[in-house]
Coordinates of C-alpha atoms in Angstrom, one line a residue:
Chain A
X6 CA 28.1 45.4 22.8
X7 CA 27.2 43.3 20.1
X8 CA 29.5 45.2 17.3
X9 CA 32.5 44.3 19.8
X10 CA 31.5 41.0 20.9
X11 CA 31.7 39.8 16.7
X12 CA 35.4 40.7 16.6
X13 CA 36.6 39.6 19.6
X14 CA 35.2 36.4 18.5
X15 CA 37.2 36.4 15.5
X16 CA 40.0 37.1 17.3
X17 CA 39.9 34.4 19.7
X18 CA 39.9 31.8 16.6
X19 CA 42.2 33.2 14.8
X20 CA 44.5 33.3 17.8
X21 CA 43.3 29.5 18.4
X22 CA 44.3 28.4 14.9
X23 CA 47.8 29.9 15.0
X24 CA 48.4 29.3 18.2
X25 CA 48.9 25.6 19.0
X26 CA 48.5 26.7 22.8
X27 CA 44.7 26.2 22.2
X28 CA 45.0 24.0 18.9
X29 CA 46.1 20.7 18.8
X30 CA 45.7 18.9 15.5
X31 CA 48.6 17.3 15.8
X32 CA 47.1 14.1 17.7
X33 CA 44.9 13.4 14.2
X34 CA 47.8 14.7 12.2
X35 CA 48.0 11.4 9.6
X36 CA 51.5 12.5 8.7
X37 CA 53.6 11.8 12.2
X38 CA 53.3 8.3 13.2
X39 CA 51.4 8.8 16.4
X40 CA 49.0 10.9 14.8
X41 CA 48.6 8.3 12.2
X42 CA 48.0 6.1 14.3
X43 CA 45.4 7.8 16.5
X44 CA 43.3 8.4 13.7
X45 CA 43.9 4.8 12.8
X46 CA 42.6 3.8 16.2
X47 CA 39.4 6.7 15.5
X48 CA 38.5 5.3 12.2
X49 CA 38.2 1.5 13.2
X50 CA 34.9 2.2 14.8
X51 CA 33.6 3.0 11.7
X52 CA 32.9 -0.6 11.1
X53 CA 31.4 -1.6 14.4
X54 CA 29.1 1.2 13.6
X55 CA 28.6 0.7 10.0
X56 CA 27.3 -2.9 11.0
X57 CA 25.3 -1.7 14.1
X58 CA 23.2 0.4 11.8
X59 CA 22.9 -1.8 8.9
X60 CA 21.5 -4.8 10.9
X61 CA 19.1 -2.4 12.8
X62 CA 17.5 -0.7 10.1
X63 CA 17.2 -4.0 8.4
X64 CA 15.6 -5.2 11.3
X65 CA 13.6 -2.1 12.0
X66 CA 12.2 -1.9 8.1
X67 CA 10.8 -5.4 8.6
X68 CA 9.4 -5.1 12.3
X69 CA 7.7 -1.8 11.1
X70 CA 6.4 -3.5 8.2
X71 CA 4.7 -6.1 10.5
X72 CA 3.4 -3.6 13.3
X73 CA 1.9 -1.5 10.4
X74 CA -0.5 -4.0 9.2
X75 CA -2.8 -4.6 11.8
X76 CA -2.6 -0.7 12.0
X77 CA -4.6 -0.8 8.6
X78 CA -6.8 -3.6 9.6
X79 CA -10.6 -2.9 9.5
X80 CA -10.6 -4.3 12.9
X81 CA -10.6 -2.6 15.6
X82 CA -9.0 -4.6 17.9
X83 CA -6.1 -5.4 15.8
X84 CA -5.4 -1.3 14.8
X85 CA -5.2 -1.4 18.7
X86 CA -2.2 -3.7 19.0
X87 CA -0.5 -1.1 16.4
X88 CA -1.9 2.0 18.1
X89 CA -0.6 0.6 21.5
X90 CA 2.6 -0.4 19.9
X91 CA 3.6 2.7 18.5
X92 CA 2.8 5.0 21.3
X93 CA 4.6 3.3 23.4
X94 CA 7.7 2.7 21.9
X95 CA 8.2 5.8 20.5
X96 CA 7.9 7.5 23.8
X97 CA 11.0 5.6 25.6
X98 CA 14.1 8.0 25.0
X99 CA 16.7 5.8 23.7
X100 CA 18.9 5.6 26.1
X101 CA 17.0 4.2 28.8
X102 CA 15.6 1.8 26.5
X103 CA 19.1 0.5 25.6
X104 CA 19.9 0.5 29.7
X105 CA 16.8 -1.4 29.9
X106 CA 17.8 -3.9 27.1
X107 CA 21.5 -4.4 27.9
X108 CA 21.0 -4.8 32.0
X109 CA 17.6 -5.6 32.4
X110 CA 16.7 -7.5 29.3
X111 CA 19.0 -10.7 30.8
X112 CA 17.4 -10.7 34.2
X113 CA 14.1 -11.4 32.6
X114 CA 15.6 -14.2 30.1
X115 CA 17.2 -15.6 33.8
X116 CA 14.2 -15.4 35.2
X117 CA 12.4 -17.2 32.4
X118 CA 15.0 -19.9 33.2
X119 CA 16.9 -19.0 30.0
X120 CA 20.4 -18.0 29.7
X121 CA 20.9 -15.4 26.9
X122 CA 23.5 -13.1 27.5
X123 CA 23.4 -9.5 25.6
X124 CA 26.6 -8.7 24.6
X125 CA 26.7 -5.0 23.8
X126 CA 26.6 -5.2 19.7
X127 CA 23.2 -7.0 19.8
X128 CA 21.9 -5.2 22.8
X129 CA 22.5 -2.2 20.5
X130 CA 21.1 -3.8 17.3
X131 CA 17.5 -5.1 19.5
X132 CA 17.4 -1.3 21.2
X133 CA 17.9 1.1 17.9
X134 CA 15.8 -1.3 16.0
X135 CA 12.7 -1.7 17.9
X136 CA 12.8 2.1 19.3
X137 CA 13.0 2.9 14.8
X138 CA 10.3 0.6 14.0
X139 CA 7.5 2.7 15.7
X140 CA 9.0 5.2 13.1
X141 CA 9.1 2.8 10.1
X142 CA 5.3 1.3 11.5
X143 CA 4.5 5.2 10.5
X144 CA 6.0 5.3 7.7
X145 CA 4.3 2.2 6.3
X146 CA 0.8 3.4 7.6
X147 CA 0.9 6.0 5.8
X148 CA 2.3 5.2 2.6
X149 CA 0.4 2.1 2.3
X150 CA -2.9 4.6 3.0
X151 CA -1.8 6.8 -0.3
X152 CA -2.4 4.1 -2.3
X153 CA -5.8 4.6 -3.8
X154 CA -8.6 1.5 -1.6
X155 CA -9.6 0.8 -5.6
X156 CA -6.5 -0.9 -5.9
X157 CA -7.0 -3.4 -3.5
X158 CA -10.6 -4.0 -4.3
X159 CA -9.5 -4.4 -7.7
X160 CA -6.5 -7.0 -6.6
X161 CA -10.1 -8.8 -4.3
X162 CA -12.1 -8.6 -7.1
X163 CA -8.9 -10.9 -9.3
X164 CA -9.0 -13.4 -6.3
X165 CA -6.3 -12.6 -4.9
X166 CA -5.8 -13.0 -1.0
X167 CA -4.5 -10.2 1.9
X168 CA -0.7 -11.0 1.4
X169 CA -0.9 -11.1 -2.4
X170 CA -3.0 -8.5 -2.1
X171 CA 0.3 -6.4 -0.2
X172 CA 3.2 -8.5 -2.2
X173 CA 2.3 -8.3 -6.0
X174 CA 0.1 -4.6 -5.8
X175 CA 0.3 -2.4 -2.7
X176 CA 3.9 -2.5 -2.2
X177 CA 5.4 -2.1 -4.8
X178 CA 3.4 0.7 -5.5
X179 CA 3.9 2.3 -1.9
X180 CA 7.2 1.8 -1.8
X181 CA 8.1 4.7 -4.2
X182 CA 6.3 7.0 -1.3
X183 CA 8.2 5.0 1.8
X184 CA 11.4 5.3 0.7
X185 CA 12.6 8.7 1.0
X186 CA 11.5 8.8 4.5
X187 CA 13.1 5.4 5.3
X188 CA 16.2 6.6 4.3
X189 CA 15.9 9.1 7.0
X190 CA 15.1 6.7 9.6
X191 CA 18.5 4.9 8.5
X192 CA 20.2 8.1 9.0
X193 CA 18.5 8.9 12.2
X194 CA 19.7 4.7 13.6
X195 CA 23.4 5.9 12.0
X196 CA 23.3 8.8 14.3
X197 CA 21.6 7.1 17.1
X198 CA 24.3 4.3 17.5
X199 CA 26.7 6.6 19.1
X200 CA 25.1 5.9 21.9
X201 CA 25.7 2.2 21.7
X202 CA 29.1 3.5 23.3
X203 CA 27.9 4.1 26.7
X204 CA 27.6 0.2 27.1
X205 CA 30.9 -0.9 26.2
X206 CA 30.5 -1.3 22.1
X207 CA 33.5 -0.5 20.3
X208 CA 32.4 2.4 17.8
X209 CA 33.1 5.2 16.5
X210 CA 32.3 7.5 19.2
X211 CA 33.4 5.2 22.2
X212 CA 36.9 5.3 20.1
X213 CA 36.8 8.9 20.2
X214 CA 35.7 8.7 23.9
X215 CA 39.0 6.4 24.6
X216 CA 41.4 8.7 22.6
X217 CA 40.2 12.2 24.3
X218 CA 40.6 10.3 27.6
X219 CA 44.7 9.3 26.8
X220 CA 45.2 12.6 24.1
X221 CA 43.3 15.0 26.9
X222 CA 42.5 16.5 23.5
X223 CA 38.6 16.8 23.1
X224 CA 37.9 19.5 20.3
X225 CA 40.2 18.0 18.1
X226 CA 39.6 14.4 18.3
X227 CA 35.3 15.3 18.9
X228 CA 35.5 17.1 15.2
X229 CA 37.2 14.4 13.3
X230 CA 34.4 12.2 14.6
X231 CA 31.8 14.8 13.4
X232 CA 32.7 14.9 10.1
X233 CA 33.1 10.7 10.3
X234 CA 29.7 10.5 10.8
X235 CA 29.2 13.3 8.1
X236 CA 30.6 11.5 5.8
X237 CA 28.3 7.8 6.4
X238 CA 25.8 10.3 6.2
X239 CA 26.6 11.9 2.9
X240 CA 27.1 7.7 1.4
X241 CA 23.7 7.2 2.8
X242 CA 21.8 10.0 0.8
X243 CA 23.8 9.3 -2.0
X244 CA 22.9 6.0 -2.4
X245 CA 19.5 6.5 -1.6
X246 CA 19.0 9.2 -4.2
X247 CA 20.4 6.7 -6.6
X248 CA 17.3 4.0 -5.7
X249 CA 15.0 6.8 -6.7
X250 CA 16.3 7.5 -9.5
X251 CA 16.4 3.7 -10.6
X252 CA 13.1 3.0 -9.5
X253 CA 11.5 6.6 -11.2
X254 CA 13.1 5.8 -14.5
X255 CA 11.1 3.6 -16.3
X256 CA 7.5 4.1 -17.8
X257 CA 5.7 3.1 -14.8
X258 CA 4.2 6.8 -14.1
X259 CA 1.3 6.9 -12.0
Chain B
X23 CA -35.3 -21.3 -7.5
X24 CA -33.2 -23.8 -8.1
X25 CA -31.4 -22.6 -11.3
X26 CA -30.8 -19.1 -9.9
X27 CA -27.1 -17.5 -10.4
X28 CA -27.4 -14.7 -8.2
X29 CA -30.2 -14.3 -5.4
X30 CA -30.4 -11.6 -3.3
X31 CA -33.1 -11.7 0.0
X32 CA -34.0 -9.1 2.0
X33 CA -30.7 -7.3 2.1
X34 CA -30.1 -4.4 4.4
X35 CA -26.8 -2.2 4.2
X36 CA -26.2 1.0 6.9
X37 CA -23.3 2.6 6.2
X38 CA -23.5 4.2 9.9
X39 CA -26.7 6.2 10.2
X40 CA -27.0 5.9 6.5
X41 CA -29.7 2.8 5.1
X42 CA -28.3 2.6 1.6
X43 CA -30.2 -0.6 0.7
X44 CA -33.9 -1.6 2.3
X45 CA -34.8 -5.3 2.1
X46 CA -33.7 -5.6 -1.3
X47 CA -34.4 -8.3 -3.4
X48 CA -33.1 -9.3 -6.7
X49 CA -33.2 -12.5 -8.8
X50 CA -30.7 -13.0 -11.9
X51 CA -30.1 -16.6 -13.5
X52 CA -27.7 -17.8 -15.8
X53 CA -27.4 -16.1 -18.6
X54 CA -29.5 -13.1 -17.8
X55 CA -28.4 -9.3 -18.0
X56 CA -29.7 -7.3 -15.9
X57 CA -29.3 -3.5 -15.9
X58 CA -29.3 -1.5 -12.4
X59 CA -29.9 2.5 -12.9
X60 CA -31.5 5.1 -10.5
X61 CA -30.3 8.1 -9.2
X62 CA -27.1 8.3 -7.4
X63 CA -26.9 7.6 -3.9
X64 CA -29.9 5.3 -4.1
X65 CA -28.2 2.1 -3.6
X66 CA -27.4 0.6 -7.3
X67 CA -23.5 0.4 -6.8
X68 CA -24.1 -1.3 -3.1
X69 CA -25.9 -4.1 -4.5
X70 CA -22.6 -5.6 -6.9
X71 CA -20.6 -3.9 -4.1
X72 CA -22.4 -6.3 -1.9
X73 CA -22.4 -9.4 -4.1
X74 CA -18.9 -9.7 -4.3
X75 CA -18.7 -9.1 -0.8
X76 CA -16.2 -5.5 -1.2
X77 CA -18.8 -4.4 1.0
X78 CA -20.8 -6.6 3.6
X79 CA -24.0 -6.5 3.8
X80 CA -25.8 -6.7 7.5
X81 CA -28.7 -8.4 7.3
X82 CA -30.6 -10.5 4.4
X83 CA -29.0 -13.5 2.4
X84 CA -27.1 -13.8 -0.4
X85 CA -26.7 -16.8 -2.5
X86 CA -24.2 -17.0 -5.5
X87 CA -24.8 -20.3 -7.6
X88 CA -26.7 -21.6 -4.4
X89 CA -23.9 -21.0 -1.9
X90 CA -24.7 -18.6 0.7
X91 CA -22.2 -15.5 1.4
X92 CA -21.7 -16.2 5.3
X93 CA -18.9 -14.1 7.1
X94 CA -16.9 -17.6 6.2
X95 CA -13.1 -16.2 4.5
X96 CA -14.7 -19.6 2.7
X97 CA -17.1 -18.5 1.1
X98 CA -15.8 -14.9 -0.2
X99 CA -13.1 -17.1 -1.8
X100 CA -15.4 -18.7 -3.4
X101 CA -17.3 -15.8 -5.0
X102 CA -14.6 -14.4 -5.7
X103 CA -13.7 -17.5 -7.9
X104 CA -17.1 -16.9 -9.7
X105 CA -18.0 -13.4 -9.8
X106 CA -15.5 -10.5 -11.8
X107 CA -15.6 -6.7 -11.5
X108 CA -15.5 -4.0 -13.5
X109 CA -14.9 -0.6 -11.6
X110 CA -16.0 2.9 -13.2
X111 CA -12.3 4.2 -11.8
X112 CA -10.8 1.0 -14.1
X113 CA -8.6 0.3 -10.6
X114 CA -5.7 -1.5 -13.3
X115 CA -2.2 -1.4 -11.8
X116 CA -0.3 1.4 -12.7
X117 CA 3.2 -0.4 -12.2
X118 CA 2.5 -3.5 -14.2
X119 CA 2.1 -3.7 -18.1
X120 CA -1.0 -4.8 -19.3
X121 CA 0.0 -8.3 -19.4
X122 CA 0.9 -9.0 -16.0
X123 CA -2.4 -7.4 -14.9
X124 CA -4.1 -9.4 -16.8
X125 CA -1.7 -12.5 -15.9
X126 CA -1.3 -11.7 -12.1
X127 CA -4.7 -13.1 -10.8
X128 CA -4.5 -16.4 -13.0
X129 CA -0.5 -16.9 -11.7
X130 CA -0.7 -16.5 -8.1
X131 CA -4.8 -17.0 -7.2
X132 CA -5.4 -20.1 -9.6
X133 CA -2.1 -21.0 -10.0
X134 CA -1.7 -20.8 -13.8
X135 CA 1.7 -21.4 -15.4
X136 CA 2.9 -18.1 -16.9
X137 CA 2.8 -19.4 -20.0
X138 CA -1.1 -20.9 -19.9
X139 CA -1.7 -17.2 -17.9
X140 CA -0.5 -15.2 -21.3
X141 CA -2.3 -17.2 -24.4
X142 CA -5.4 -16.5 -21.9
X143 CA -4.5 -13.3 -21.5
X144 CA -3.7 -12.9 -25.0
X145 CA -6.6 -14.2 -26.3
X146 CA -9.2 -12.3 -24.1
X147 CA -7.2 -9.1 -25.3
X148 CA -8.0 -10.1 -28.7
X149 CA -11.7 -10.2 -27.5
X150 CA -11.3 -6.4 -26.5
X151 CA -9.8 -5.6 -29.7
X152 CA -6.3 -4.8 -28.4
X153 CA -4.1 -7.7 -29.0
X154 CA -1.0 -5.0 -29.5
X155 CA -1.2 -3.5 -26.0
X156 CA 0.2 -6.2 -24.0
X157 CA 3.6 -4.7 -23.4
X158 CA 1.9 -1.2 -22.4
X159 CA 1.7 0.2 -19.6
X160 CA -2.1 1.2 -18.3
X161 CA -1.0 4.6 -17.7
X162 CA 0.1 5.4 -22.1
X163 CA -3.7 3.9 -22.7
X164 CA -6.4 5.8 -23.6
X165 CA -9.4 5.9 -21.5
X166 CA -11.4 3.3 -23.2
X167 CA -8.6 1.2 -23.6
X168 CA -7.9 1.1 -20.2
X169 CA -11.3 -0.2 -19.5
X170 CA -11.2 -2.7 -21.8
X171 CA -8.0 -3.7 -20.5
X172 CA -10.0 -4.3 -17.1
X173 CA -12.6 -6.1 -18.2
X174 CA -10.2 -8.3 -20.1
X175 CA -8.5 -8.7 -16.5
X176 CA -12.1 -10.1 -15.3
X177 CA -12.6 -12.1 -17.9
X178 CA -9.2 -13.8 -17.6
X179 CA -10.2 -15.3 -14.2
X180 CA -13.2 -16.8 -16.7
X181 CA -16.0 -15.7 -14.1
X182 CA -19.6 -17.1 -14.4
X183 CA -20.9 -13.7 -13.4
X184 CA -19.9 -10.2 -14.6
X185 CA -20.6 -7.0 -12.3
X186 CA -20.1 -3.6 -14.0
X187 CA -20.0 -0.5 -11.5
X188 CA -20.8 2.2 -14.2
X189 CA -18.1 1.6 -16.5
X190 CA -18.5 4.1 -19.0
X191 CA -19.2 7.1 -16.6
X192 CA -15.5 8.2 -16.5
X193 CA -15.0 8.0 -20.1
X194 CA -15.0 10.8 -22.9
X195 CA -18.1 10.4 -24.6
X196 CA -15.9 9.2 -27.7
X197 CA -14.8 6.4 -25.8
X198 CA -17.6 5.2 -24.5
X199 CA -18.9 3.3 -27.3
X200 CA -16.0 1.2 -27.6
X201 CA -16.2 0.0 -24.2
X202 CA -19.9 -0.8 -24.7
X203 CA -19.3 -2.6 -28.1
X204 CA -17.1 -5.0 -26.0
X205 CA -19.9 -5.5 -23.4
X206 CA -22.7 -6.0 -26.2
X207 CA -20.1 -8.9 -27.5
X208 CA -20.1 -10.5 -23.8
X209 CA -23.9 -10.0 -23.4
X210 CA -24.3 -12.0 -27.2
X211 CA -21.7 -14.9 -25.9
X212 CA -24.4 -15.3 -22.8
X213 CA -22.2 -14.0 -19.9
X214 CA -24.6 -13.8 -17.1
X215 CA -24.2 -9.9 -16.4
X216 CA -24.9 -7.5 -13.6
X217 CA -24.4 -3.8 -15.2
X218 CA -24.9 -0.3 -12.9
X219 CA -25.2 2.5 -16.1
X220 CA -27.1 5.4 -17.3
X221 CA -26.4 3.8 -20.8
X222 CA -30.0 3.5 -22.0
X223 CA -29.3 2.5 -25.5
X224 CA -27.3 -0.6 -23.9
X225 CA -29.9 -1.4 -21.3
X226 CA -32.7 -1.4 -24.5
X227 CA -30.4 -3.5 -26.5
X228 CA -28.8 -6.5 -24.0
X229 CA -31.1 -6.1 -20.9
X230 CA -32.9 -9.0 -19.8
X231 CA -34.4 -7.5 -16.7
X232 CA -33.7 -3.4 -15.7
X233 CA -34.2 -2.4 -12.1
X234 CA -34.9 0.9 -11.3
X235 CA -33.8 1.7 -7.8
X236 CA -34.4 5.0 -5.6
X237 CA -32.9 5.5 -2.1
X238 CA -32.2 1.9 -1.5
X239 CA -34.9 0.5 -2.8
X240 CA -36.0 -1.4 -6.1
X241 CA -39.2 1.4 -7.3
X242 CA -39.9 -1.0 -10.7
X243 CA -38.5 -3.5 -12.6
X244 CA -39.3 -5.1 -15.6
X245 CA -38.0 -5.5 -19.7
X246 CA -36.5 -2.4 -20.4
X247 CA -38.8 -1.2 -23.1
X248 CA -41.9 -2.0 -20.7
X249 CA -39.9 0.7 -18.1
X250 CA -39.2 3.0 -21.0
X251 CA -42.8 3.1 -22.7
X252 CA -44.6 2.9 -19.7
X253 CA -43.0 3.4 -16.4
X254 CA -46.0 3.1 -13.7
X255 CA -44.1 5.0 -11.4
X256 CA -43.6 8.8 -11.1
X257 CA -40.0 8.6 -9.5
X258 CA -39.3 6.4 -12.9
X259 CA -40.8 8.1 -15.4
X260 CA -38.9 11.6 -14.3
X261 CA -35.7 9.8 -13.9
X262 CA -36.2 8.0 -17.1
X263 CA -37.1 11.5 -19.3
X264 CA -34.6 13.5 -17.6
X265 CA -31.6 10.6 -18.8
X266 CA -33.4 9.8 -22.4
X267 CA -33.9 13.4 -23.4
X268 CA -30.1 13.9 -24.3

C-alpha cells in the first residue's frame, strides 16, 4: 500500500508541474504584464505588514519591560499584578483578542463618553502588541533573574537607586541573555499579523486573499505569500544575528 | 552614647523559621575597627548585611551616626550615603571597565561631573596600588585585583564607615595579602571599619574590638589579644585553636 502510494504521489506532481491544467504560475509570472502586475499588487502589503510588526514589537518590548518589574518585586502584592497580567493575556488566542479590540474596544471608549475610533492598522498594532508582551514580560523575568542578586546589592551598596539600579547595571548586562529570544517574539508578531487581514488591513496576506478571490488561483498566489513571509523572516534573523555578534565582540566577557 | 558611629540594639533577624541573629548588640565609634568572626552560619555576615539595610532586620534598632534605620526609603538613602561594602564575591560589573565602576556611583547617585568622578577615581586607585588598571576590564584582573578594585569603588563614594563581608575568603592564598595590605593602609588612615574574616593576623594587628559570634549571638568580645590568650569561653577557645593552628 505504502510502496504504491509514494509513486503515485510523484506522479501526480510531476503531472501537476507539466501540466498547466493543475498549474498556474502564470498569474505571478513577473514577465507578462498581468502577471507583473499581480505580484505587484501581492508585494505592496509587504509594507503595511513590515510597519504593523515593527510598531508592535516596539511597543510589546517596552510594555513587557514594564509588566516584568513588579514581577521581580520583593512584594507580594506587586508580583501579583505581573502574575495576573501574564496569565491572562497569554491565554486569549489572538484572534479573538483582535475581534475584541477592533469592535469592542470603541464601544467602551463610547461608553466612557470618548470618541476614539480603531481603524484596523492600530487595532492590529494594540492587539499583537499587548497579546506579545506577556511573552516579552517572560522574557525579561527571567533574564533579569540570571543576573547574579550580588550585582544589585553591589549597585545598593554604591547608592544607587531601583531605576539606576536596572539602567546603568542589570540591563545591560541581561540584555545579552533577552535578546535571542526577543528576536523570536518579533518573528512570532511578523507571523501573527497575517491575521490583521481578517479586519480589513491591507497586508500581505489580505492582498493574497483579494488576488485568489479575482485569479481563483489559490496554490499559486498562497505560495508566493509563503516564501514573502520567508523571506522578512530570513532579514529578521539576519539582522539579529548581527546584534550578537556586535554586542559579543568586545572584551566585556562575563 | 552620643559619639557612637554605628549602634546596634537588640536586633533580631529570622530568615523564615531560621533566627540568624538573637538580640544582638554591638557598639563601634568613629574610628574604631572592629573584627566579626565565628563560625559560619552563626550570624557574622547578617550583622553588615543588616547595617546597610541589604537585608532588614525585624526587630531591634539600628542607629548609623545617630539616625535610626526605619523602613523610611529616607533613611536607607542615607546609610547608604555613609556606609560602603565590600562583598567576598567582589560583585564589580563585568561590562564596565574599572573606571566607570568606580565612576558610576559618584556620576549618577552624587552627581559628580565625569571629570571630578575620574581624578577621584584615579586617585583611590592609586591608594590600591593599581593606577594602570583603569581602562581594564574586571574580568582580565586577577583575583586580588579585582578586590581592590571594589574596595576602591567603596571608597570613591568617600564613606564614613567601611563593611567587609569576608573579603579575602575567595582569594588564592597568594592574593590575599595584597588585599589585606590595602585594608591595614585604610585601618592606619582611621577609616571606622566593620570587617567579617578568619584573618587572625589582621584582626591582631588593626582590631580595636573582635566579636566572636556563634549561632546569632555575640559568645565574647574584647581586644583581640585578650580573645586570643585567654578566651573565657569554650565555644571560643575551640574555634579560635582550630583557625590559629594553620
Amino acid at each position: 500500500m505504502n510502496r504504491a502510494f509514494l509513486p503515485l504521489t510523484v506522479l501526480v506532481l510531476v503531472a501537476g508541474c507539466s501540466s498547466s491544467q493543475n498549474w498556474g504560475w502564470y498569474v505571478i509570472d513577473p514577465t507578462t504584464e498581468s502577471g507583473w502586475t499581480n505580484v505587484k499588487f501581492l508585494v505592496s502589503g509587504m509594507g503595511a505588514t513590515i510597519q504593523i510588526s515593527l510598531i508592535a514589537a516596539v511597543l510589546s518590548i517596552a510594555i513587557g519591560l514594564i509588566v516584568a518589574l513588579p514581577g521581580l518585586s520583593e512584594k507580594r502584592g506587586w508580583r501579583l499584578v505581573n502574575r495576573v497580567y501574564v496569565e491572562f493575556i497569554r491565554s486569549i488566542p489572538l484572534l479573538p483578542m483582535l475581534f475584541w479590540v477592533f469592535y469592542g474596544m470603541p464601544i467602551v471608549f463610547r461608553s466612557m463618553g470618548l470618541n476614539i475610533p480603531i481603524d484596523p492598522f492600530w487595532g492590529a498594532i494594540i492587539t499583537l502588541a499587548v497579546s506579545d508582551s506577556a511573552f516579552t514580560a517572560e522574557i525579561y523575568r527571567a533574564g533579569i533573574q540570571s543576573i547574579a542578586r550580588g550585582q544589585s546589592e553591589a549597585a545598593q551598596t554604591i547608592g544607587l537607586n531601583y531605576f539606576q539600579t536596572m539602567r546603568y547595571v542589570i540591563l545591560p548586562q541581561a540584555i545579552r541573555r533577552i535578546l535571542p529570544p526577543l528576536a523570536n517574539q518579533f518573528i512570532y508578531i511578523v507571523k501573527m499579523s497575517a491575521f490583521a487581514s481578517v479586519i480589513g488591513m491591507q497586508e500581505l496576506t489580505r492582498r493574497a486573499n483579494e488576488l485568489v478571490v479575482t485569479e481563483y488561483r489559490p496554490l499559486e498566489i498562497y505560495t508566493l505569500l509563503i516564501f514573502e513571509y520567508l523571506l522578512l523572516v530570513l532579514i529578521i534573523s539576519a539582522g539579529v544575528r548581527w546584534l550578537e555578534r556586535r554586542m559579543g565582540s568586545d572584551e566585556r566577557g562575563q | 552614647m552620643p559619639d557612637a558611629m554605628v549602634e546596634l540594639v537588640g536586633v533580631n533577624k529570622w530568615y523564615g523559621a531560621f533566627h540568624a541573629l538573637k538580640d544582638f548588640n554591638l557598639e563601634i565609634s568613629s574610628g574604631e575597627r572592629v573584627v566579626i568572626c565565628g563560625p559560619s552560619g552563626s550570624g557574622k555576615s547578617t550583622v553588615v548585611r543588616c547595617i546597610n539595610q541589604l537585608e532588614r532586620h525585624q526587630k531591634g534598632t539600628i542607629r548609623i551616626d545617630g539616625v535610626e534605620l526605619t523602613e523610611d526609603p529616607k533613611s536607607v538613602a542615607r546609610i547608604r550615603s555613609e556606609v560602603g561594602m565590600v562583598f567576598q564575591q567582589f560583585n564589580l560589573f563585568p561590562h564596565l571597565t574599572v573606571l566607570e565602576n568606580l565612576t558610576l556611583g559618584p556620576i549618577k547617585a552624587r552627581g559628580l561631573s565625569r571629570k571630578d568622578a575620574e581624578a577621584r577615581a584615579r586617585h583611590y586607585l592609586e591608594r590600591v596600588h593599581i593606577p594602570d588598571q583603569a581602562d581594564k576590564y574586571p574580568v582580565q584582573l586577577s583575583g586580588g585585583q579585582q578586590q581592590r578594585v571594589a574596595i576602591a569603588r567603596s571608597l570613591c563614594m568617600e564613606p564614613r564607615v567601611l563593611l567587609f563581608d569576608e573579603p579575602t575568603s575567595a582569594l588564592d592564598p597568594e592574593m590575599i595579602s595584597e588585599v589585606l595590605d590595602v585594608m591595614v593602609a585604610l585601618a592606619e588612615d582611621g577609616m571606622t571599619m566593620v570587617v567579617v574574616t578568619h584573618e587572625m593576623g589582621f584582626a591582631r594587628k588593626v582590631a580595636d574590638n573582635m566579636v566572636f559570634m556563634d549561632a546569632g549571638e555575640t559568645v565574647e568580645q574584647g581586644k583581640p589579644e585578650h580573645l586570643f590568650t585567654n578566651p573565657r569561653s569554650e565555644r571560643c577557645r575551640k574555634f579560635l585553636s582550630q583557625i590559629l593552628q594553620h
